[in-house]
Coordinates of C-alpha atoms in Angstrom, one line a residue:
X5 CA 0.0 0.0 0.0
X6 CA 1.2 3.5 -0.6
X7 CA 2.4 5.1 2.5
X8 CA 1.5 8.8 2.4
X9 CA 1.0 11.8 4.9
X10 CA -2.4 10.9 6.4
X11 CA -1.4 7.3 7.0
X12 CA 1.8 8.1 8.8
X13 CA 0.5 11.1 10.8
X14 CA -2.5 9.0 11.9
X15 CA -0.1 6.3 13.3
X16 CA 2.2 8.8 15.1
X17 CA 1.7 10.1 18.5
X18 CA 3.2 13.4 19.3
X19 CA 4.0 14.1 23.1
X20 CA 3.0 17.6 24.6
X21 CA 4.7 19.2 27.4
X22 CA 3.0 21.7 29.6
X23 CA 4.6 24.7 31.3
X24 CA 1.8 25.0 33.8
X25 CA -1.6 23.3 34.3
X26 CA -3.5 25.9 32.0
X27 CA -1.2 26.8 29.1
X28 CA -0.1 23.9 26.8
X29 CA 3.1 24.5 24.7
X30 CA 2.9 24.2 21.0
X31 CA 3.4 21.0 19.3
X32 CA 6.9 20.4 17.7
X33 CA 7.4 21.6 14.3
X34 CA 7.8 19.1 11.5
X35 CA 11.4 18.3 10.3
X36 CA 12.4 19.7 6.9
X37 CA 15.3 17.6 6.6
X38 CA 16.7 14.3 7.6
X39 CA 19.8 13.9 9.9
X40 CA 22.7 12.0 8.1
X41 CA 23.3 10.7 11.7
X42 CA 19.8 9.5 12.4
X43 CA 20.9 5.9 12.8
X44 CA 23.6 7.0 15.3
X45 CA 20.9 9.0 17.4
X46 CA 18.6 6.0 17.4
X47 CA 21.4 3.8 18.4
X48 CA 22.1 6.0 21.5
X49 CA 18.6 5.5 23.0
X50 CA 18.9 4.0 26.4
X51 CA 16.1 1.6 26.0
X52 CA 17.8 -0.1 23.1
X53 CA 21.3 -0.3 24.5
X54 CA 20.6 -3.2 26.9
X55 CA 18.6 -6.4 25.8
X56 CA 18.0 -9.8 27.4
X57 CA 20.3 -12.5 26.2
X58 CA 18.5 -15.8 26.6
X59 CA 17.7 -15.7 30.2
X60 CA 18.6 -19.1 31.8
X61 CA 16.6 -21.2 34.1
X62 CA 18.6 -20.1 37.1
X63 CA 18.6 -16.4 36.2
X64 CA 15.9 -13.7 35.8
X65 CA 18.2 -10.9 35.4
X66 CA 20.6 -11.8 32.6
X67 CA 21.0 -8.2 31.2
X68 CA 23.7 -7.7 28.6
X69 CA 24.9 -4.2 27.7
X70 CA 25.3 -3.7 23.9
X71 CA 28.7 -1.8 23.4
X72 CA 30.7 -1.0 20.4
X73 CA 28.3 -1.0 17.5
X74 CA 24.5 -0.7 17.1
X75 CA 21.7 -2.5 18.9
X76 CA 20.2 -5.5 16.9
X77 CA 17.5 -4.1 14.6
X78 CA 19.2 -0.9 13.8
X79 CA 20.8 -1.2 10.3
X80 CA 24.4 0.0 9.6
X81 CA 23.2 2.0 6.6
X82 CA 20.1 4.0 6.0
X83 CA 19.3 2.8 2.4
X84 CA 16.8 4.8 0.4
X85 CA 15.6 4.5 -3.3
X86 CA 14.1 7.5 -5.0
X87 CA 12.5 7.6 -8.5
X88 CA 12.9 10.8 -10.5
X89 CA 13.3 12.9 -7.4
X90 CA 16.9 14.4 -7.8
X91 CA 15.9 17.2 -5.3
X92 CA 15.6 14.5 -2.5
X93 CA 19.5 14.7 -2.1
X94 CA 19.1 18.3 -0.7
X95 CA 16.9 17.1 2.1
X96 CA 19.7 16.1 4.4
X97 CA 21.7 18.0 7.0
X98 CA 24.9 17.4 5.0
X99 CA 25.5 17.5 1.3
X100 CA 25.3 14.2 -0.6
X101 CA 28.2 13.2 -2.9
X102 CA 27.8 11.0 -6.0
X103 CA 29.8 7.7 -6.0
X104 CA 31.5 8.1 -9.3
X105 CA 33.0 4.4 -8.8
X106 CA 29.5 3.0 -9.4
X107 CA 28.6 3.5 -13.1
X108 CA 25.2 2.1 -14.2
X109 CA 25.6 1.6 -17.8
X110 CA 23.0 1.1 -20.5
X111 CA 22.8 -2.1 -22.5
X112 CA 23.4 -4.7 -19.7
X113 CA 20.1 -6.3 -20.7
X114 CA 19.9 -7.7 -24.4
X115 CA 18.6 -5.3 -26.9
X116 CA 15.0 -5.6 -28.0
X117 CA 14.5 -6.5 -31.7
X118 CA 11.5 -5.3 -33.6
X119 CA 10.8 -6.3 -37.3
X120 CA 9.0 -3.9 -39.5
X121 CA 8.8 -5.3 -43.0
X122 CA 12.1 -6.7 -44.0
X123 CA 14.0 -4.4 -41.5
X124 CA 14.9 -5.3 -38.0
X125 CA 15.4 -2.5 -35.5
X126 CA 17.2 -3.1 -32.1
X127 CA 16.6 -0.9 -29.1
X128 CA 19.2 -0.7 -26.4
X129 CA 17.8 -1.3 -23.0
X130 CA 18.4 1.6 -20.6
X131 CA 19.5 1.2 -16.9
X132 CA 16.9 2.1 -14.4
X133 CA 19.5 3.0 -11.8
X134 CA 21.3 6.2 -12.6
X135 CA 23.5 7.1 -9.6
X136 CA 24.5 6.3 -6.1
X137 CA 24.8 9.2 -3.6
X138 CA 26.5 8.9 -0.1
X139 CA 25.3 11.5 2.5
X140 CA 27.7 11.3 5.5
X141 CA 28.8 7.8 6.5
X142 CA 25.4 6.3 7.3
X143 CA 23.1 7.2 4.4
X144 CA 22.9 5.7 0.8
X145 CA 20.6 7.0 -1.8
X146 CA 20.0 5.1 -5.1
X147 CA 18.5 7.3 -7.8
X148 CA 16.3 5.6 -10.4
X149 CA 14.6 7.1 -13.4
X150 CA 11.4 5.7 -15.0
X151 CA 10.9 8.7 -17.1
X152 CA 13.4 7.4 -19.5
X153 CA 11.2 4.2 -19.9
X154 CA 8.1 5.9 -21.7
X155 CA 8.6 3.9 -25.0
X156 CA 7.3 0.5 -25.5
X157 CA 10.6 -0.8 -26.5
X158 CA 12.0 -0.5 -22.9
X159 CA 10.8 -3.8 -21.3
X160 CA 13.4 -4.8 -18.7
X161 CA 13.1 -1.9 -16.2
X162 CA 10.5 -3.7 -14.1
X163 CA 12.7 -6.7 -13.7
X164 CA 15.6 -4.5 -12.7
X165 CA 13.3 -2.8 -10.2
X166 CA 12.2 -6.3 -8.7
X167 CA 15.9 -7.5 -8.5
X168 CA 17.0 -4.3 -6.7
X169 CA 14.1 -4.2 -4.2
X170 CA 14.1 -7.9 -3.5
X171 CA 17.9 -8.0 -2.6
X172 CA 18.6 -10.4 -5.5
X173 CA 21.1 -8.4 -7.3
X174 CA 24.0 -8.7 -4.9
X175 CA 23.1 -5.5 -3.2
X176 CA 20.3 -2.9 -4.1
X177 CA 22.8 -0.6 -5.8
X178 CA 24.9 -3.3 -7.3
X179 CA 26.1 -3.3 -11.0
X180 CA 23.9 -5.8 -12.7
X181 CA 25.4 -8.5 -15.0
X182 CA 24.0 -10.2 -18.2
X183 CA 22.8 -13.7 -17.8
X184 CA 24.2 -16.4 -20.0
X185 CA 22.1 -17.9 -22.9
X186 CA 21.8 -21.1 -20.9
X187 CA 20.7 -19.3 -17.8
X188 CA 18.3 -17.3 -19.8
X189 CA 16.7 -20.5 -21.2
X190 CA 15.7 -21.4 -17.6
X191 CA 15.0 -18.1 -15.9
X192 CA 13.9 -16.1 -19.0
X193 CA 15.9 -13.3 -17.4
X194 CA 18.4 -10.9 -19.1
X195 CA 20.0 -10.4 -15.6
X196 CA 21.9 -12.7 -13.3
X197 CA 19.9 -13.4 -10.3
X198 CA 21.6 -14.0 -7.1
X199 CA 20.6 -15.5 -3.7
X200 CA 18.5 -13.2 -1.7
X201 CA 20.1 -10.9 0.9
X202 CA 17.8 -9.4 3.2
X203 CA 20.4 -7.0 4.7
X204 CA 20.6 -5.2 1.3
X205 CA 16.9 -4.4 0.9
X206 CA 16.4 -0.6 1.2
X207 CA 14.1 0.7 4.0
X208 CA 11.9 3.2 1.9
X209 CA 11.1 4.2 -1.7
X210 CA 10.2 7.6 -2.4
X211 CA 8.7 8.2 -6.0
X212 CA 7.6 11.0 -8.2
X213 CA 4.0 10.2 -9.2
X214 CA 4.3 12.3 -12.3
X215 CA 6.9 10.2 -13.7
X216 CA 5.1 7.0 -12.7
X217 CA 1.9 8.3 -14.5
X218 CA 3.9 8.3 -17.9
X219 CA 4.7 4.6 -17.8
X220 CA 1.6 2.2 -17.8
X221 CA 1.6 -0.4 -15.0
X222 CA 4.7 1.3 -13.3
X223 CA 3.0 2.3 -10.0
X224 CA 1.0 -0.9 -9.6
X225 CA 4.3 -2.9 -10.2
X226 CA 6.0 -0.6 -7.6
X227 CA 3.3 -1.2 -5.0
X228 CA 3.4 -4.9 -5.4
X229 CA 7.2 -5.1 -5.1
X230 CA 7.3 -2.8 -2.0
X231 CA 4.6 -4.8 -0.3
X232 CA 6.2 -8.1 -1.0
X233 CA 9.5 -7.1 0.5
X234 CA 8.1 -4.9 3.4
X235 CA 9.4 -1.6 1.9
X236 CA 7.7 1.6 2.9
X237 CA 6.6 3.5 -0.3
X238 CA 5.9 7.3 -0.5
X239 CA 4.5 8.8 -3.7
X240 CA 4.5 12.7 -4.1
X241 CA 3.4 15.0 -6.9
X242 CA 0.6 12.5 -7.9
X243 CA -2.5 14.2 -9.2
X244 CA -4.6 11.0 -9.5
X245 CA -7.8 11.4 -7.7
X246 CA -8.0 8.0 -6.2
X247 CA -5.4 8.9 -3.5
X248 CA -6.0 12.6 -2.9
X249 CA -3.5 13.0 -0.2
X250 CA -0.5 12.0 -2.4
X251 CA -0.8 15.3 -4.3
X252 CA 2.0 16.9 -2.2
X253 CA 5.5 18.0 -2.9
X254 CA 8.5 16.7 -1.3
X255 CA 8.9 19.7 1.0
X256 CA 5.6 18.8 2.7
X257 CA 6.4 15.0 3.5
X258 CA 10.0 15.0 4.2
X259 CA 9.2 15.2 7.9
X260 CA 6.8 12.3 7.7
X261 CA 9.3 10.3 5.7
X262 CA 11.8 10.9 8.6
X263 CA 9.3 10.0 11.2
X264 CA 8.2 6.7 9.4
X265 CA 11.8 5.8 9.1
X266 CA 12.6 6.3 12.7
X267 CA 9.5 4.6 13.8
X268 CA 10.0 1.5 11.7
X269 CA 13.7 1.1 12.9
X270 CA 12.7 1.7 16.6
X271 CA 9.9 -0.9 16.4
X272 CA 12.0 -3.5 14.8
X273 CA 14.8 -3.0 17.4
X274 CA 12.2 -3.2 20.3
X275 CA 10.7 -6.4 18.8
X276 CA 14.1 -8.0 18.6
X277 CA 14.9 -6.8 22.2
X278 CA 11.7 -7.9 23.8
X279 CA 10.1 -10.4 21.4
X280 CA 6.6 -10.3 20.1
X281 CA 3.5 -10.6 22.3
X282 CA 3.4 -14.3 22.3
X283 CA 7.1 -14.7 23.4
X284 CA 6.7 -12.1 26.0
X285 CA 3.5 -14.0 27.4
X286 CA 5.1 -17.3 27.3
X287 CA 8.2 -15.9 29.2
X288 CA 6.0 -14.2 31.8
X289 CA 4.1 -17.6 32.3
X290 CA 7.4 -19.5 32.7
X291 CA 8.6 -17.1 35.4
X292 CA 5.3 -17.2 37.2
X293 CA 5.3 -20.9 37.2
X294 CA 8.9 -20.8 38.5
X295 CA 8.0 -18.5 41.4
X296 CA 4.8 -20.5 42.2
X297 CA 6.7 -23.8 42.3
X298 CA 9.5 -22.4 44.5
X299 CA 7.1 -20.9 46.8
X300 CA 5.0 -24.1 47.3
X301 CA 8.1 -26.1 47.9
X302 CA 9.3 -23.6 50.5
X303 CA 5.9 -23.8 52.3
X304 CA 5.9 -27.6 52.2
X305 CA 9.3 -27.7 53.6
X306 CA 8.5 -25.4 56.5
X307 CA 5.2 -27.5 57.2
X308 CA 7.3 -30.7 57.7
X309 CA 10.1 -29.2 59.4
X310 CA 7.7 -27.8 62.2
X311 CA 6.2 -31.1 63.1
X312 CA 7.4 -33.4 65.8
X313 CA 6.9 -37.3 65.7
X314 CA 3.3 -37.5 66.7
X315 CA 2.4 -34.6 64.4
X316 CA 4.3 -36.2 61.5
X317 CA 2.3 -39.6 62.0
X318 CA -1.0 -37.6 62.1
X319 CA 0.0 -35.8 58.7
X320 CA 0.9 -39.2 57.1
X321 CA -2.4 -40.7 58.2
X322 CA -4.3 -37.8 56.6
X323 CA -2.4 -38.4 53.3
X324 CA -3.4 -42.1 53.4
X325 CA 0.2 -43.4 54.3
X326 CA -0.1 -43.3 58.1
X327 CA -1.8 -46.7 58.5
X328 CA 0.7 -48.3 56.3
X329 CA 3.5 -47.0 58.2
X330 CA 1.7 -47.8 61.5
X331 CA 1.1 -51.4 60.4
X332 CA 4.6 -51.9 59.2
X333 CA 5.9 -50.6 62.5
X334 CA 3.5 -52.9 64.4
X335 CA 4.7 -55.9 62.4
X336 CA 8.3 -55.0 63.1
X337 CA 7.5 -54.8 66.8
X338 CA 6.0 -58.3 66.8

Protein backbone atom coordinates (compact mmCIF):
# COMPACT_ATOMS: atom_id res chain seq x y z
CA UNK A 1 0.00 0.00 0.00
CA UNK A 2 1.13 3.56 -0.59
CA UNK A 3 2.41 5.20 2.55
CA UNK A 4 1.49 8.87 2.51
CA UNK A 5 0.98 11.82 4.80
CA UNK A 6 -2.35 10.90 6.37
CA UNK A 7 -1.45 7.26 7.05
CA UNK A 8 1.84 8.17 8.71
CA UNK A 9 0.55 11.07 10.81
CA UNK A 10 -2.45 9.02 11.93
CA UNK A 11 -0.16 6.32 13.31
CA UNK A 12 2.19 8.76 15.05
CA UNK A 13 1.70 10.13 18.55
CA UNK A 14 3.26 13.45 19.41
CA UNK A 15 3.95 14.16 23.08
CA UNK A 16 2.99 17.56 24.53
CA UNK A 17 4.78 19.17 27.46
CA UNK A 18 3.06 21.76 29.61
CA UNK A 19 4.65 24.78 31.25
CA UNK A 20 1.78 24.96 33.74
CA UNK A 21 -1.62 23.39 34.26
CA UNK A 22 -3.45 25.80 31.96
CA UNK A 23 -1.20 26.78 29.04
CA UNK A 24 -0.04 23.93 26.76
CA UNK A 25 3.12 24.40 24.74
CA UNK A 26 3.02 24.30 20.95
CA UNK A 27 3.52 20.89 19.30
CA UNK A 28 6.96 20.29 17.77
CA UNK A 29 7.46 21.64 14.27
CA UNK A 30 7.81 19.02 11.53
CA UNK A 31 11.32 18.33 10.32
CA UNK A 32 12.30 19.78 6.95
CA UNK A 33 15.43 17.66 6.62
CA UNK A 34 16.75 14.25 7.61
CA UNK A 35 19.87 13.95 9.75
CA UNK A 36 22.74 12.03 8.18
CA UNK A 37 23.47 10.65 11.68
CA UNK A 38 19.87 9.57 12.34
CA UNK A 39 20.93 5.94 12.87
CA UNK A 40 23.55 7.00 15.41
CA UNK A 41 20.93 8.98 17.33
CA UNK A 42 18.57 6.00 17.35
CA UNK A 43 21.37 3.69 18.50
CA UNK A 44 22.10 5.99 21.46
CA UNK A 45 18.63 5.55 22.97
CA UNK A 46 18.95 3.99 26.42
CA UNK A 47 16.04 1.59 26.04
CA UNK A 48 17.78 -0.02 23.05
CA UNK A 49 21.26 -0.25 24.55
CA UNK A 50 20.55 -3.21 26.82
CA UNK A 51 18.72 -6.39 25.98
CA UNK A 52 17.98 -9.81 27.40
CA UNK A 53 20.28 -12.51 26.12
CA UNK A 54 18.40 -15.80 26.53
CA UNK A 55 17.53 -15.89 30.23
CA UNK A 56 18.71 -19.12 31.80
CA UNK A 57 16.58 -21.23 34.13
CA UNK A 58 18.63 -20.03 37.12
CA UNK A 59 18.71 -16.32 36.31
CA UNK A 60 15.91 -13.84 35.76
CA UNK A 61 18.19 -10.84 35.28
CA UNK A 62 20.53 -11.80 32.50
CA UNK A 63 20.97 -8.26 31.14
CA UNK A 64 23.67 -7.65 28.54
CA UNK A 65 24.87 -4.19 27.60
CA UNK A 66 25.35 -3.68 23.87
CA UNK A 67 28.66 -1.88 23.47
CA UNK A 68 30.66 -1.02 20.40
CA UNK A 69 28.32 -1.01 17.44
CA UNK A 70 24.56 -0.74 17.10
CA UNK A 71 21.72 -2.52 18.87
CA UNK A 72 20.17 -5.45 16.97
CA UNK A 73 17.56 -4.18 14.54
CA UNK A 74 19.29 -0.88 13.79
CA UNK A 75 20.82 -1.15 10.28
CA UNK A 76 24.39 -0.15 9.55
CA UNK A 77 23.23 1.95 6.59
CA UNK A 78 20.11 4.00 5.92
CA UNK A 79 19.30 2.83 2.37
CA UNK A 80 16.74 4.84 0.40
CA UNK A 81 15.62 4.52 -3.23
CA UNK A 82 14.25 7.53 -5.10
CA UNK A 83 12.49 7.59 -8.47
CA UNK A 84 12.84 10.75 -10.54
CA UNK A 85 13.38 12.94 -7.48
CA UNK A 86 16.88 14.46 -7.81
CA UNK A 87 15.89 17.18 -5.32
CA UNK A 88 15.67 14.59 -2.53
CA UNK A 89 19.46 14.74 -2.17
CA UNK A 90 19.08 18.28 -0.77
CA UNK A 91 16.85 17.15 2.12
CA UNK A 92 19.70 16.02 4.38
CA UNK A 93 21.67 17.93 6.98
CA UNK A 94 24.88 17.40 5.00
CA UNK A 95 25.48 17.49 1.27
CA UNK A 96 25.31 14.22 -0.63
CA UNK A 97 28.10 13.16 -2.96
CA UNK A 98 27.88 10.97 -6.05
CA UNK A 99 29.83 7.72 -5.92
CA UNK A 100 31.57 7.95 -9.32
CA UNK A 101 33.03 4.45 -8.88
CA UNK A 102 29.49 3.08 -9.39
CA UNK A 103 28.58 3.60 -13.06
CA UNK A 104 25.23 2.15 -14.16
CA UNK A 105 25.66 1.60 -17.88
CA UNK A 106 22.92 1.05 -20.44
CA UNK A 107 22.85 -2.10 -22.54
CA UNK A 108 23.36 -4.68 -19.79
CA UNK A 109 20.11 -6.39 -20.77
CA UNK A 110 19.87 -7.69 -24.33
CA UNK A 111 18.61 -5.32 -26.99
CA UNK A 112 14.99 -5.63 -27.96
CA UNK A 113 14.52 -6.47 -31.63
CA UNK A 114 11.48 -5.35 -33.58
CA UNK A 115 10.88 -6.24 -37.22
CA UNK A 116 9.01 -3.92 -39.55
CA UNK A 117 8.71 -5.38 -43.01
CA UNK A 118 12.15 -6.66 -43.93
CA UNK A 119 14.01 -4.40 -41.54
CA UNK A 120 14.97 -5.31 -37.96
CA UNK A 121 15.42 -2.52 -35.47
CA UNK A 122 17.29 -3.03 -32.18
CA UNK A 123 16.65 -0.89 -29.11
CA UNK A 124 19.24 -0.61 -26.34
CA UNK A 125 17.70 -1.31 -22.94
CA UNK A 126 18.40 1.57 -20.59
CA UNK A 127 19.49 1.23 -16.97
CA UNK A 128 16.85 2.06 -14.41
CA UNK A 129 19.55 2.96 -11.86
CA UNK A 130 21.23 6.30 -12.49
CA UNK A 131 23.55 7.11 -9.59
CA UNK A 132 24.45 6.19 -6.02
CA UNK A 133 24.73 9.02 -3.50
CA UNK A 134 26.45 8.92 -0.13
CA UNK A 135 25.36 11.41 2.55
CA UNK A 136 27.75 11.33 5.47
CA UNK A 137 28.87 7.83 6.46
CA UNK A 138 25.47 6.30 7.20
CA UNK A 139 23.11 7.27 4.36
CA UNK A 140 22.96 5.83 0.84
CA UNK A 141 20.52 6.96 -1.85
CA UNK A 142 20.03 5.03 -5.08
CA UNK A 143 18.51 7.28 -7.74
CA UNK A 144 16.30 5.57 -10.34
CA UNK A 145 14.57 7.05 -13.37
CA UNK A 146 11.38 5.66 -14.87
CA UNK A 147 10.81 8.73 -17.04
CA UNK A 148 13.33 7.27 -19.54
CA UNK A 149 11.11 4.20 -20.01
CA UNK A 150 8.15 5.89 -21.70
CA UNK A 151 8.56 3.99 -24.97
CA UNK A 152 7.21 0.48 -25.48
CA UNK A 153 10.68 -0.71 -26.51
CA UNK A 154 11.95 -0.44 -22.92
CA UNK A 155 10.84 -3.73 -21.34
CA UNK A 156 13.44 -4.76 -18.73
CA UNK A 157 13.14 -1.95 -16.19
CA UNK A 158 10.44 -3.75 -14.17
CA UNK A 159 12.66 -6.76 -13.74
CA UNK A 160 15.57 -4.55 -12.69
CA UNK A 161 13.33 -2.86 -10.14
CA UNK A 162 12.25 -6.23 -8.74
CA UNK A 163 15.85 -7.45 -8.53
CA UNK A 164 17.08 -4.41 -6.64
CA UNK A 165 14.20 -4.11 -4.18
CA UNK A 166 14.08 -7.86 -3.44
CA UNK A 167 17.78 -8.05 -2.55
CA UNK A 168 18.55 -10.47 -5.40
CA UNK A 169 21.05 -8.37 -7.29
CA UNK A 170 23.96 -8.75 -4.89
CA UNK A 171 23.02 -5.44 -3.28
CA UNK A 172 20.28 -2.94 -4.07
CA UNK A 173 22.86 -0.65 -5.69
CA UNK A 174 24.99 -3.38 -7.30
CA UNK A 175 26.12 -3.31 -10.91
CA UNK A 176 23.99 -5.88 -12.71
CA UNK A 177 25.47 -8.46 -15.03
CA UNK A 178 24.02 -10.07 -18.15
CA UNK A 179 22.83 -13.65 -17.81
CA UNK A 180 24.25 -16.37 -20.02
CA UNK A 181 22.12 -17.82 -22.83
CA UNK A 182 21.85 -21.09 -20.91
CA UNK A 183 20.69 -19.28 -17.79
CA UNK A 184 18.22 -17.23 -19.82
CA UNK A 185 16.65 -20.46 -21.14
CA UNK A 186 15.72 -21.44 -17.57
CA UNK A 187 15.10 -18.07 -15.89
CA UNK A 188 13.88 -16.09 -18.93
CA UNK A 189 15.84 -13.20 -17.51
CA UNK A 190 18.46 -10.96 -19.09
CA UNK A 191 20.03 -10.38 -15.67
CA UNK A 192 21.95 -12.69 -13.36
CA UNK A 193 19.83 -13.41 -10.29
CA UNK A 194 21.57 -14.05 -6.98
CA UNK A 195 20.54 -15.48 -3.62
CA UNK A 196 18.35 -13.10 -1.66
CA UNK A 197 20.18 -10.97 0.88
CA UNK A 198 17.66 -9.29 3.18
CA UNK A 199 20.30 -6.95 4.65
CA UNK A 200 20.64 -5.16 1.31
CA UNK A 201 16.91 -4.37 0.93
CA UNK A 202 16.29 -0.60 1.15
CA UNK A 203 14.17 0.80 3.95
CA UNK A 204 11.92 2.97 1.83
CA UNK A 205 11.17 4.18 -1.71
CA UNK A 206 10.24 7.79 -2.51
CA UNK A 207 8.73 8.16 -5.99
CA UNK A 208 7.58 10.98 -8.22
CA UNK A 209 3.96 10.29 -9.16
CA UNK A 210 4.18 12.41 -12.31
CA UNK A 211 6.87 10.14 -13.73
CA UNK A 212 5.04 6.97 -12.72
CA UNK A 213 1.98 8.28 -14.51
CA UNK A 214 3.93 8.36 -17.79
CA UNK A 215 4.63 4.62 -17.82
CA UNK A 216 1.59 2.38 -17.75
CA UNK A 217 1.59 -0.21 -14.96
CA UNK A 218 4.71 1.15 -13.26
CA UNK A 219 2.93 2.32 -10.10
CA UNK A 220 1.07 -0.97 -9.63
CA UNK A 221 4.29 -2.94 -10.12
CA UNK A 222 6.12 -0.69 -7.65
CA UNK A 223 3.37 -1.13 -5.03
CA UNK A 224 3.44 -4.93 -5.37
CA UNK A 225 7.24 -5.15 -5.11
CA UNK A 226 7.37 -2.86 -2.06
CA UNK A 227 4.57 -4.77 -0.35
CA UNK A 228 6.23 -8.14 -1.01
CA UNK A 229 9.52 -6.96 0.53
CA UNK A 230 8.11 -4.89 3.42
CA UNK A 231 9.43 -1.61 2.01
CA UNK A 232 7.74 1.70 2.83
CA UNK A 233 6.55 3.57 -0.25
CA UNK A 234 5.98 7.32 -0.52
CA UNK A 235 4.48 8.86 -3.67
CA UNK A 236 4.59 12.65 -4.12
CA UNK A 237 3.39 14.96 -6.91
CA UNK A 238 0.62 12.52 -7.83
CA UNK A 239 -2.51 14.21 -9.16
CA UNK A 240 -4.56 11.04 -9.56
CA UNK A 241 -7.84 11.36 -7.69
CA UNK A 242 -7.92 7.88 -6.15
CA UNK A 243 -5.40 8.98 -3.53
CA UNK A 244 -5.96 12.66 -2.90
CA UNK A 245 -3.41 12.96 -0.09
CA UNK A 246 -0.51 12.03 -2.38
CA UNK A 247 -0.82 15.33 -4.26
CA UNK A 248 1.92 16.93 -2.15
CA UNK A 249 5.42 18.01 -2.94
CA UNK A 250 8.55 16.62 -1.34
CA UNK A 251 8.98 19.61 0.96
CA UNK A 252 5.67 18.79 2.67
CA UNK A 253 6.36 15.10 3.32
CA UNK A 254 10.06 14.98 4.21
CA UNK A 255 9.20 15.24 7.92
CA UNK A 256 6.78 12.33 7.63
CA UNK A 257 9.38 10.28 5.78
CA UNK A 258 11.85 10.89 8.60
CA UNK A 259 9.27 9.98 11.24
CA UNK A 260 8.25 6.78 9.43
CA UNK A 261 11.88 5.68 9.01
CA UNK A 262 12.64 6.34 12.68
CA UNK A 263 9.47 4.60 13.88
CA UNK A 264 10.05 1.48 11.78
CA UNK A 265 13.65 1.07 12.93
CA UNK A 266 12.78 1.55 16.62
CA UNK A 267 9.83 -0.84 16.44
CA UNK A 268 11.98 -3.48 14.80
CA UNK A 269 14.76 -3.03 17.39
CA UNK A 270 12.28 -3.26 20.29
CA UNK A 271 10.71 -6.38 18.79
CA UNK A 272 14.13 -8.03 18.62
CA UNK A 273 14.95 -6.86 22.14
CA UNK A 274 11.70 -7.85 23.81
CA UNK A 275 10.17 -10.39 21.41
CA UNK A 276 6.60 -10.34 20.16
CA UNK A 277 3.50 -10.53 22.36
CA UNK A 278 3.36 -14.35 22.28
CA UNK A 279 7.00 -14.71 23.30
CA UNK A 280 6.58 -12.17 26.11
CA UNK A 281 3.47 -13.97 27.40
CA UNK A 282 5.22 -17.33 27.27
CA UNK A 283 8.21 -15.94 29.13
CA UNK A 284 5.97 -14.32 31.76
CA UNK A 285 4.12 -17.62 32.26
CA UNK A 286 7.40 -19.49 32.68
CA UNK A 287 8.58 -17.06 35.33
CA UNK A 288 5.26 -17.11 37.21
CA UNK A 289 5.28 -20.92 37.20
CA UNK A 290 8.83 -20.91 38.51
CA UNK A 291 7.93 -18.51 41.35
CA UNK A 292 4.79 -20.48 42.31
CA UNK A 293 6.66 -23.80 42.32
CA UNK A 294 9.48 -22.47 44.48
CA UNK A 295 6.99 -20.85 46.89
CA UNK A 296 4.94 -24.06 47.25
CA UNK A 297 8.11 -26.09 47.86
CA UNK A 298 9.23 -23.65 50.55
CA UNK A 299 5.82 -23.75 52.30
CA UNK A 300 5.77 -27.54 52.18
CA UNK A 301 9.28 -27.73 53.60
CA UNK A 302 8.39 -25.41 56.48
CA UNK A 303 5.22 -27.43 57.24
CA UNK A 304 7.12 -30.71 57.58
CA UNK A 305 10.03 -29.14 59.37
CA UNK A 306 7.88 -27.80 62.24
CA UNK A 307 6.19 -31.10 63.11
CA UNK A 308 7.31 -33.56 65.82
CA UNK A 309 7.00 -37.37 65.75
CA UNK A 310 3.28 -37.58 66.59
CA UNK A 311 2.40 -34.66 64.37
CA UNK A 312 4.29 -36.32 61.56
CA UNK A 313 2.31 -39.55 62.02
CA UNK A 314 -1.00 -37.63 62.00
CA UNK A 315 -0.02 -35.88 58.75
CA UNK A 316 0.94 -39.22 57.19
CA UNK A 317 -2.44 -40.70 58.15
CA UNK A 318 -4.25 -37.74 56.55
CA UNK A 319 -2.37 -38.41 53.34
CA UNK A 320 -3.25 -42.12 53.41
CA UNK A 321 0.19 -43.38 54.33
CA UNK A 322 -0.06 -43.29 58.10
CA UNK A 323 -1.87 -46.65 58.45
CA UNK A 324 0.66 -48.41 56.23
CA UNK A 325 3.48 -46.94 58.19
CA UNK A 326 1.80 -47.85 61.47
CA UNK A 327 1.11 -51.44 60.29
CA UNK A 328 4.67 -51.85 59.20
CA UNK A 329 5.87 -50.56 62.54
CA UNK A 330 3.61 -52.95 64.48
CA UNK A 331 4.75 -55.90 62.38
CA UNK A 332 8.34 -55.05 63.06
CA UNK A 333 7.57 -54.81 66.77
CA UNK A 334 6.02 -58.30 66.78
